[in-house]
Amino acid sequence: MKKRAILAAGVLVLGMASAQNVIKIATASPLSGAQAASGELIKNGTQIAIEAAQARFKALGFELQLVPTDDQANPDTGVANANRIINDPAILGIVGHLNSGVAIPSSEVYARVGVAMISPANTNPKVTDRKLAVTNRVCGRDDVQGPAGADFAVKTLKSRKIFVINDKTAYGQGLAEFFVKRAKELGAQIVGDVGTEEKANFAAIINQIRLARPDTVYVGATYDMAGPFARQLRAAGIRLPIVGGDGLDSGEYVRLAGPGAVNTYYTAVGGPVSAFPRARAFVAQYKAKFGKDSEGTAVLSFDAANIILNAIEAAIKANNGKLPERAAVAAEIRKQKLSGISGDIEFDSKGDPKVGTYYVLGVGIAGAAPSYPGRLFATLKIPAPAAP
């Protein structure tokens, strides 16, 4: 009996030692529901980075694991997941979220224990302007993206009367507000500015557009709203340009809009994979592994994961080869300078990339059939706004 007790105690000690040598990276994104296609890009890009790093972490004495979580693009679900994440001490970093409205409350939970997140997709300024030590992003911001879209609409498309709709989320509403402000500064008239949570029947809004007689419609929304809206707008015989933000930066927009995607322009913070020459091997690996084409969000997720991994390695070395504290990893993340497959990334004091990259693309332009990602019109390098 005594021998069995000693053996059981030994197994317990070994189990504890093993658990102490596990390092986990979580992803936080919608893996079910209408936005799952984009959420999977975050999970898959992170997975490739983690699998590539497992051997070198094993050499350091640690087992590296991925923990995907499904936030369903819902703030309440995101917060519930965040509370589970912080209760697993092996999780030292998070790649996510997709939606700013989910990231903002979830990051307040992460901040309680100092576990850092890096987002490949959150563009609302509040994500980083709260100056939390744990919040970072490798993409641009809506207070730059919205004005960039307005500049393109007014200066390139010569838009003078613009009807604006948004999906009433932190992302869509914020993006539309920044677009409207800049469009007005450039002399455009906003003939409609409507927020809606509608995802299926846009007849009432389309009637408003018909009565307002704009020359352009701006959509601050993700593809699950924008796609059906574009399809119905074209079915109603309205052919004017649709301009949007990176919520349209997905093959799902073209799939949902169908022929209605014609004459669509959008700004993007992820960019088409063709804009990332360093990502060719990643793109091929992604296709071989998942049987799907990669998109810019996956590329940025791969880089975000590698920044976290490099920061963990640095923290391990600073801690004499031992498992580091979460706060130490968060501090190391802000110090990282990554020559990534999306470009060179370095954070400012808020956790924004010091220089953000923004793209302007068009789908179904000049008689071409709608296809993703469409034609690249411009690539803009713009420094992050200073801390408020």
CSV table of C-alpha atoms in Angstrom, one decimal:
chain,number,residue,atom,x,y,z
A,1,MET,CA,0.0,0.0,0.0
A,2,LYS,CA,2.8,2.4,0.9
A,3,LYS,CA,4.6,1.5,-2.3
A,4,ARG,CA,1.5,2.3,-4.3
A,5,ALA,CA,1.1,5.6,-2.5
A,6,ILE,CA,4.7,6.5,-3.3
A,7,LEU,CA,4.2,5.5,-7.0
A,8,ALA,CA,1.0,7.6,-7.2
A,9,ALA,CA,2.8,10.6,-5.7
A,10,GLY,CA,5.5,10.2,-8.2
A,11,VAL,CA,3.1,10.1,-11.1
A,12,LEU,CA,1.4,13.2,-9.7
A,13,VAL,CA,4.7,15.1,-9.5
A,14,LEU,CA,5.6,14.1,-13.1
A,15,GLY,CA,2.1,15.2,-14.2
A,16,MET,CA,2.6,18.6,-12.5
A,17,ALA,CA,6.0,19.0,-14.1
A,18,SER,CA,4.6,18.2,-17.5
A,19,ALA,CA,1.8,20.7,-17.0
A,20,GLN,CA,4.3,23.4,-16.0
A,21,ASN,CA,6.2,22.8,-19.2
A,22,VAL,CA,3.2,23.4,-21.5
A,23,ILE,CA,2.9,26.7,-23.3
A,24,LYS,CA,-0.4,27.5,-25.0
A,25,ILE,CA,-1.4,30.1,-27.5
A,26,ALA,CA,-5.1,30.8,-27.9
A,27,THR,CA,-7.0,32.1,-30.8
A,28,ALA,CA,-10.2,34.1,-30.4
A,29,SER,CA,-12.4,34.4,-33.4
A,30,PRO,CA,-15.8,33.2,-34.8
A,31,LEU,CA,-15.5,29.6,-35.8
A,32,SER,CA,-19.3,29.2,-36.2
A,33,GLY,CA,-22.0,31.4,-37.6
A,34,ALA,CA,-22.1,33.9,-40.4
A,35,GLN,CA,-18.5,35.2,-40.0
A,36,ALA,CA,-16.8,31.8,-39.5
A,37,ALA,CA,-15.0,32.0,-42.8
A,38,SER,CA,-12.9,35.0,-41.6
A,39,GLY,CA,-12.6,33.6,-38.1
A,40,GLU,CA,-11.1,30.4,-39.5
A,41,LEU,CA,-8.4,32.4,-41.2
A,42,ILE,CA,-7.2,33.6,-37.8
A,43,LYS,CA,-7.1,30.1,-36.3
A,44,ASN,CA,-5.5,28.5,-39.4
A,45,GLY,CA,-2.8,31.2,-39.8
A,46,THR,CA,-1.9,30.9,-36.1
A,47,GLN,CA,-1.9,27.1,-36.3
A,48,ILE,CA,0.7,27.1,-39.1
A,49,ALA,CA,3.0,29.4,-37.0
A,50,ILE,CA,2.6,27.2,-33.9
A,51,GLU,CA,3.3,24.0,-35.7
A,52,ALA,CA,6.4,25.5,-37.3
A,53,ALA,CA,7.7,26.6,-33.8
A,54,GLN,CA,7.0,23.4,-31.9
A,55,ALA,CA,10.4,21.8,-32.5
A,56,ARG,CA,12.3,24.8,-31.3
A,57,PHE,CA,10.2,25.1,-28.2
A,58,LYS,CA,10.7,21.4,-27.5
A,59,ALA,CA,14.5,22.1,-27.6
A,60,LEU,CA,13.9,24.7,-24.9
A,61,GLY,CA,12.0,22.1,-22.8
A,62,PHE,CA,8.4,23.2,-23.5
A,63,GLU,CA,5.5,21.7,-25.3
A,64,LEU,CA,3.7,24.3,-27.5
A,65,GLN,CA,0.0,23.9,-28.0
A,66,LEU,CA,-2.8,25.8,-29.8
A,67,VAL,CA,-6.1,26.5,-28.1
A,68,PRO,CA,-8.8,27.7,-30.6
A,69,THR,CA,-11.8,29.4,-29.1
A,70,ASP,CA,-15.1,30.3,-30.9
A,71,ASP,CA,-16.4,33.8,-29.9
A,72,GLN,CA,-19.2,33.6,-32.5
A,73,ALA,CA,-18.6,37.3,-33.3
A,74,ASN,CA,-20.6,37.9,-30.1
A,75,PRO,CA,-19.3,40.2,-27.2
A,76,ASP,CA,-20.9,38.1,-24.5
A,77,THR,CA,-19.4,34.9,-25.8
A,78,GLY,CA,-16.1,36.6,-26.3
A,79,VAL,CA,-16.0,37.7,-22.6
A,80,ALA,CA,-17.1,34.2,-21.4
A,81,ASN,CA,-14.2,32.7,-23.4
A,82,ALA,CA,-11.8,35.3,-22.1
A,83,ASN,CA,-12.6,34.3,-18.6
A,84,ARG,CA,-11.9,30.7,-19.4
A,85,ILE,CA,-8.6,31.7,-21.1
A,86,ILE,CA,-7.3,33.7,-18.1
A,87,ASN,CA,-8.1,30.7,-15.9
A,88,ASP,CA,-5.6,28.5,-17.8
A,89,PRO,CA,-2.2,29.7,-16.7
A,90,ALA,CA,-0.5,27.9,-19.6
A,91,ILE,CA,-2.0,30.4,-22.1
A,92,LEU,CA,0.6,33.1,-22.5
A,93,GLY,CA,-0.9,34.9,-25.5
A,94,ILE,CA,-3.9,35.3,-27.8
A,95,VAL,CA,-4.2,35.9,-31.5
A,96,GLY,CA,-7.6,37.7,-32.0
A,97,HIS,CA,-10.2,38.9,-32.2
A,98,LEU,CA,-11.9,39.4,-35.6
A,99,ASN,CA,-14.5,41.9,-34.4
A,100,SER,CA,-13.6,45.1,-32.5
A,101,GLY,CA,-16.9,44.9,-30.6
A,102,VAL,CA,-15.8,41.6,-29.2
A,103,ALA,CA,-12.2,42.5,-28.6
A,104,ILE,CA,-12.8,45.6,-26.6
A,105,PRO,CA,-14.7,44.0,-23.7
A,106,SER,CA,-12.7,40.8,-23.9
A,107,SER,CA,-9.4,42.6,-23.6
A,108,GLU,CA,-10.6,44.2,-20.3
A,109,VAL,CA,-10.7,40.6,-19.0
A,110,TYR,CA,-7.2,39.8,-20.4
A,111,ALA,CA,-5.9,42.9,-18.7
A,112,ARG,CA,-6.8,41.6,-15.3
A,113,VAL,CA,-4.1,39.0,-15.4
A,114,GLY,CA,-1.7,40.6,-17.9
A,115,VAL,CA,-2.2,38.1,-20.8
A,116,ALA,CA,-1.5,39.8,-24.1
A,117,MET,CA,-3.5,39.7,-27.4
A,118,ILE,CA,-2.4,40.7,-30.8
A,119,SER,CA,-5.2,41.2,-33.3
A,120,PRO,CA,-4.9,40.7,-37.1
A,121,ALA,CA,-8.2,42.4,-37.8
A,122,ASN,CA,-9.5,44.8,-35.1
A,123,THR,CA,-9.6,48.3,-36.6
A,124,ASN,CA,-11.6,50.3,-34.1
A,125,PRO,CA,-9.4,53.0,-32.4
A,126,LYS,CA,-10.6,52.1,-29.0
A,127,VAL,CA,-8.9,48.7,-29.2
A,128,THR,CA,-5.5,50.4,-28.5
A,129,ASP,CA,-6.4,54.0,-27.5
A,130,ARG,CA,-7.3,52.7,-24.0
A,131,LYS,CA,-3.5,52.1,-23.7
A,132,LEU,CA,-3.9,48.7,-22.1
A,133,ALA,CA,-0.5,46.9,-21.8
A,134,VAL,CA,-2.1,43.8,-23.2
A,135,THR,CA,-3.7,45.1,-26.4
A,136,ASN,CA,-1.9,45.1,-29.7
A,137,ARG,CA,-2.7,44.8,-33.4
A,138,VAL,CA,-0.8,44.2,-36.6
A,139,CYS,CA,-3.4,45.9,-38.8
A,140,GLY,CA,-4.4,49.5,-39.4
A,141,ARG,CA,-7.1,51.6,-37.8
A,142,ASP,CA,-10.5,52.9,-38.8
A,143,ASP,CA,-9.6,56.5,-38.2
A,144,VAL,CA,-7.2,56.1,-41.0
A,145,GLN,CA,-9.1,53.5,-43.1
A,146,GLY,CA,-12.4,55.5,-43.1
A,147,PRO,CA,-10.7,58.7,-44.4
A,148,ALA,CA,-8.7,56.7,-47.0
A,149,GLY,CA,-12.0,55.3,-48.3
A,150,ALA,CA,-13.5,58.8,-48.4
A,151,ASP,CA,-10.5,60.2,-50.3
A,152,PHE,CA,-10.9,57.4,-52.9
A,153,ALA,CA,-14.6,57.9,-53.2
A,154,VAL,CA,-14.5,61.7,-53.6
A,155,LYS,CA,-11.2,62.2,-55.4
A,156,THR,CA,-11.0,59.1,-57.6
A,157,LEU,CA,-14.7,58.1,-58.1
A,158,LYS,CA,-15.7,61.8,-58.1
A,159,SER,CA,-18.6,61.0,-55.6
A,160,ARG,CA,-20.6,64.1,-54.6
A,161,LYS,CA,-23.7,62.6,-53.1
A,162,ILE,CA,-23.1,59.6,-50.8
A,163,PHE,CA,-25.6,57.5,-48.9
A,164,VAL,CA,-24.0,55.8,-45.8
A,165,ILE,CA,-25.2,52.7,-44.0
A,166,ASN,CA,-23.6,50.8,-41.1
A,167,ASP,CA,-24.3,47.6,-39.2
A,168,LYS,CA,-24.4,49.4,-35.7
A,169,THR,CA,-21.4,47.4,-34.4
A,170,ALA,CA,-18.3,49.1,-32.9
A,171,TYR,CA,-16.6,48.3,-36.2
A,172,GLY,CA,-19.2,49.3,-38.7
A,173,GLN,CA,-20.5,52.4,-37.0
A,174,GLY,CA,-17.0,53.7,-36.2
A,175,LEU,CA,-15.7,53.1,-39.7
A,176,ALA,CA,-18.7,54.9,-41.2
A,177,GLU,CA,-18.3,57.9,-38.8
A,178,PHE,CA,-14.7,58.4,-39.9
A,179,PHE,CA,-15.7,58.1,-43.6
A,180,VAL,CA,-18.5,60.6,-43.2
A,181,LYS,CA,-16.3,63.2,-41.4
A,182,ARG,CA,-13.6,63.0,-44.1
A,183,ALA,CA,-16.1,63.0,-47.0
A,184,LYS,CA,-17.7,66.2,-45.7
A,185,GLU,CA,-14.3,67.8,-45.4
A,186,LEU,CA,-13.8,67.1,-49.0
A,187,GLY,CA,-17.0,68.7,-50.0
A,188,ALA,CA,-19.2,65.6,-50.5
A,189,GLN,CA,-22.9,65.7,-49.4
A,190,ILE,CA,-24.1,62.9,-47.2
A,191,VAL,CA,-27.7,62.3,-48.3
A,192,GLY,CA,-28.4,59.5,-46.0
A,193,ASP,CA,-26.7,58.0,-42.9
A,194,VAL,CA,-28.5,54.9,-41.6
A,195,GLY,CA,-27.6,52.3,-38.9
A,196,THR,CA,-29.3,48.9,-39.1
A,197,GLU,CA,-29.0,45.4,-37.6
A,198,GLU,CA,-30.8,44.0,-40.6
A,199,LYS,CA,-29.1,41.1,-42.3
A,200,ALA,CA,-31.7,39.8,-44.7
A,201,ASN,CA,-34.3,42.3,-46.0
A,202,PHE,CA,-33.0,45.6,-47.2
A,203,ALA,CA,-36.1,46.8,-49.1
A,204,ALA,CA,-36.8,49.8,-46.8
A,205,ILE,CA,-33.2,51.0,-47.0
A,206,ILE,CA,-33.0,50.5,-50.7
A,207,ASN,CA,-36.2,52.6,-51.1
A,208,GLN,CA,-34.5,55.4,-49.1
A,209,ILE,CA,-31.5,55.2,-51.4
A,210,ARG,CA,-33.7,55.4,-54.5
A,211,LEU,CA,-35.4,58.5,-53.1
A,212,ALA,CA,-32.1,60.2,-52.0
A,213,ARG,CA,-30.5,59.6,-55.5
A,214,PRO,CA,-26.9,59.4,-54.4
A,215,ASP,CA,-24.1,58.7,-56.8
A,216,THR,CA,-22.3,56.3,-54.3
A,217,VAL,CA,-23.3,54.1,-51.4
A,218,TYR,CA,-20.8,53.6,-48.5
A,219,VAL,CA,-21.2,50.4,-46.4
A,220,GLY,CA,-19.7,50.2,-42.9
A,221,ALA,CA,-20.3,46.5,-42.2
A,222,THR,CA,-19.0,43.0,-42.5
A,223,TYR,CA,-19.6,40.7,-45.5
A,224,ASP,CA,-22.5,38.9,-43.9
A,225,MET,CA,-24.6,42.1,-44.1
A,226,ALA,CA,-22.9,43.8,-47.1
A,227,GLY,CA,-23.2,40.8,-49.4
A,228,PRO,CA,-27.0,40.3,-49.2
A,229,PHE,CA,-27.4,44.1,-49.3
A,230,ALA,CA,-25.4,44.4,-52.5
A,231,ARG,CA,-27.3,41.5,-54.1
A,232,GLN,CA,-30.7,43.2,-53.3
A,233,LEU,CA,-29.5,46.6,-54.3
A,234,ARG,CA,-28.5,45.4,-57.8
A,235,ALA,CA,-31.7,43.4,-58.1
A,236,ALA,CA,-33.6,46.6,-57.5
A,237,GLY,CA,-31.8,48.1,-60.5
A,238,ILE,CA,-29.4,50.4,-58.7
A,239,ARG,CA,-26.0,50.1,-60.3
A,240,LEU,CA,-24.0,52.9,-58.6
A,241,PRO,CA,-20.7,52.2,-56.9
A,242,ILE,CA,-20.6,50.5,-53.5
A,243,VAL,CA,-17.6,51.5,-51.3
A,244,GLY,CA,-16.8,49.8,-48.1
A,245,GLY,CA,-14.1,48.9,-45.6
A,246,ASP,CA,-12.2,45.7,-44.8
A,247,GLY,CA,-15.4,44.0,-43.7
A,248,LEU,CA,-15.8,43.4,-47.4
A,249,ASP,CA,-12.3,42.0,-47.7
A,250,SER,CA,-13.4,38.3,-48.1
A,251,GLY,CA,-14.3,35.9,-50.8
A,252,GLU,CA,-17.5,35.5,-48.8
A,253,TYR,CA,-18.6,39.0,-49.9
A,254,VAL,CA,-18.4,38.0,-53.5
A,255,ARG,CA,-20.2,34.7,-52.8
A,256,LEU,CA,-23.0,36.3,-50.9
A,257,ALA,CA,-23.4,39.3,-53.2
A,258,GLY,CA,-23.1,37.2,-56.4
A,259,PRO,CA,-23.5,39.4,-59.5
A,260,GLY,CA,-24.4,42.2,-57.1
A,261,ALA,CA,-20.7,42.5,-56.2
A,262,VAL,CA,-20.1,44.3,-59.5
A,263,ASN,CA,-18.7,47.9,-59.1
A,264,THR,CA,-17.6,47.4,-55.5
A,265,TYR,CA,-14.6,49.2,-54.0
A,266,TYR,CA,-13.2,48.5,-50.6
A,267,THR,CA,-10.4,49.5,-48.3
A,268,ALA,CA,-8.4,46.7,-46.6
A,269,VAL,CA,-5.9,46.4,-43.8
A,270,GLY,CA,-5.0,42.8,-44.6
A,271,GLY,CA,-4.5,43.2,-48.3
A,272,PRO,CA,-4.6,40.6,-51.0
A,273,VAL,CA,-2.0,37.8,-50.7
A,274,SER,CA,-0.5,39.0,-54.0
A,275,ALA,CA,0.6,42.1,-52.0
A,276,PHE,CA,2.8,40.0,-49.8
A,277,PRO,CA,5.7,38.5,-51.9
A,278,ARG,CA,7.3,37.1,-48.7
A,279,ALA,CA,4.1,35.0,-48.1
A,280,ARG,CA,4.4,32.7,-51.1
A,281,ALA,CA,5.5,29.7,-49.2
A,282,PHE,CA,2.9,30.3,-46.5
A,283,VAL,CA,0.1,30.6,-49.1
A,284,ALA,CA,1.1,27.3,-50.7
A,285,GLN,CA,1.3,25.6,-47.3
A,286,TYR,CA,-2.1,27.0,-46.3
A,287,LYS,CA,-3.7,25.6,-49.4
A,288,ALA,CA,-2.0,22.2,-49.0
A,289,LYS,CA,-3.0,22.0,-45.3
A,290,PHE,CA,-6.6,23.3,-45.3
A,291,GLY,CA,-7.6,22.8,-48.9
A,292,LYS,CA,-8.6,26.5,-49.2
A,293,ASP,CA,-7.0,29.7,-50.4
A,294,SER,CA,-5.4,32.0,-47.9
A,295,GLU,CA,-6.5,35.6,-47.4
A,296,GLY,CA,-4.7,38.6,-45.9
A,297,THR,CA,-6.2,37.9,-42.4
A,298,ALA,CA,-4.4,34.5,-42.3
A,299,VAL,CA,-1.1,36.2,-43.3
A,300,LEU,CA,-1.4,38.8,-40.5
A,301,SER,CA,-2.5,36.1,-38.0
A,302,PHE,CA,0.7,34.1,-38.9
A,303,ASP,CA,2.8,37.2,-38.2
A,304,ALA,CA,0.9,38.0,-35.0
A,305,ALA,CA,1.5,34.5,-33.7
A,306,ASN,CA,5.2,34.7,-34.5
A,307,ILE,CA,5.5,38.0,-32.6
A,308,ILE,CA,3.9,36.3,-29.5
A,309,LEU,CA,6.2,33.2,-29.9
A,310,ASN,CA,9.3,35.4,-30.3
A,311,ALA,CA,8.3,37.3,-27.2
A,312,ILE,CA,7.8,34.1,-25.2
A,313,GLU,CA,11.2,32.9,-26.2
A,314,ALA,CA,12.8,36.2,-25.1
A,315,ALA,CA,10.9,36.0,-21.8
A,316,ILE,CA,12.1,32.4,-21.2
A,317,LYS,CA,15.7,33.4,-21.8
A,318,ALA,CA,15.3,36.4,-19.4
A,319,ASN,CA,13.9,34.0,-16.8
A,320,ASN,CA,16.8,31.6,-17.0
A,321,GLY,CA,15.0,29.1,-19.1
A,322,LYS,CA,11.9,28.9,-16.9
A,323,LEU,CA,8.3,29.5,-17.8
A,324,PRO,CA,7.8,33.3,-17.8
A,325,GLU,CA,5.1,35.3,-16.3
A,326,ARG,CA,2.3,36.6,-18.6
A,327,ALA,CA,3.2,40.2,-17.8
A,328,ALA,CA,6.8,39.6,-18.9
A,329,VAL,CA,5.6,38.2,-22.2
A,330,ALA,CA,3.3,41.2,-22.7
A,331,ALA,CA,6.2,43.5,-22.1
A,332,GLU,CA,8.4,41.6,-24.6
A,333,ILE,CA,5.7,41.8,-27.3
A,334,ARG,CA,5.9,45.6,-27.3
A,335,LYS,CA,9.7,45.3,-27.9
A,336,GLN,CA,9.5,43.0,-30.9
A,337,LYS,CA,10.5,44.0,-34.4
A,338,LEU,CA,9.4,41.4,-36.8
A,339,SER,CA,10.4,41.1,-40.5
A,340,GLY,CA,7.2,39.1,-41.2
A,341,ILE,CA,5.6,37.7,-44.3
A,342,SER,CA,3.2,40.7,-44.3
A,343,GLY,CA,6.0,43.2,-43.9
A,344,ASP,CA,8.0,44.8,-41.2
A,345,ILE,CA,6.1,45.2,-37.9
A,346,GLU,CA,7.1,47.3,-34.9
A,347,PHE,CA,4.7,48.5,-32.2
A,348,ASP,CA,4.2,52.0,-30.8
A,349,SER,CA,3.5,52.7,-27.1
A,350,LYS,CA,-0.3,51.9,-27.6
A,351,GLY,CA,0.3,48.6,-29.4
A,352,ASP,CA,-0.4,49.9,-32.9
A,353,PRO,CA,2.0,49.2,-35.7
A,354,LYS,CA,4.1,52.3,-36.1
A,355,VAL,CA,3.3,52.4,-39.8
A,356,GLY,CA,0.1,50.8,-41.0
A,357,THR,CA,-0.5,49.5,-44.5
A,358,TYR,CA,-3.9,50.2,-46.2
A,359,TYR,CA,-5.1,48.9,-49.6
A,360,VAL,CA,-7.8,50.0,-52.0
A,361,LEU,CA,-9.3,47.3,-54.2
A,362,GLY,CA,-12.1,47.0,-56.7
A,363,VAL,CA,-14.4,44.0,-57.6
A,364,GLY,CA,-16.2,43.7,-60.8
A,365,ILE,CA,-14.8,46.9,-62.3
A,366,ALA,CA,-15.0,48.0,-66.0
A,367,GLY,CA,-17.1,45.0,-67.1
A,368,ALA,CA,-15.0,42.4,-65.3
A,369,ALA,CA,-16.9,39.6,-63.6
A,370,PRO,CA,-16.8,39.9,-59.8
A,371,SER,CA,-14.0,37.9,-58.2
A,372,TYR,CA,-12.1,38.1,-55.0
A,373,PRO,CA,-9.8,40.0,-54.2
A,374,GLY,CA,-10.3,42.0,-57.4
A,375,ARG,CA,-8.1,44.8,-58.7
A,376,LEU,CA,-5.6,46.6,-56.5
A,377,PHE,CA,-5.8,50.3,-57.0
A,378,ALA,CA,-3.5,51.7,-54.3
A,379,THR,CA,-1.2,50.7,-51.4
A,380,LEU,CA,-0.8,53.3,-48.7
A,381,LYS,CA,1.7,53.4,-45.9
A,382,ILE,CA,0.4,55.7,-43.1
A,383,PRO,CA,1.8,56.2,-39.6
A,384,ALA,CA,-0.4,55.4,-36.7
A,385,PRO,CA,-2.1,58.4,-35.1
A,386,ALA,CA,-0.4,59.7,-31.9
A,387,ALA,CA,-1.8,58.6,-28.5
A,388,PRO,CA,-4.8,60.7,-27.5
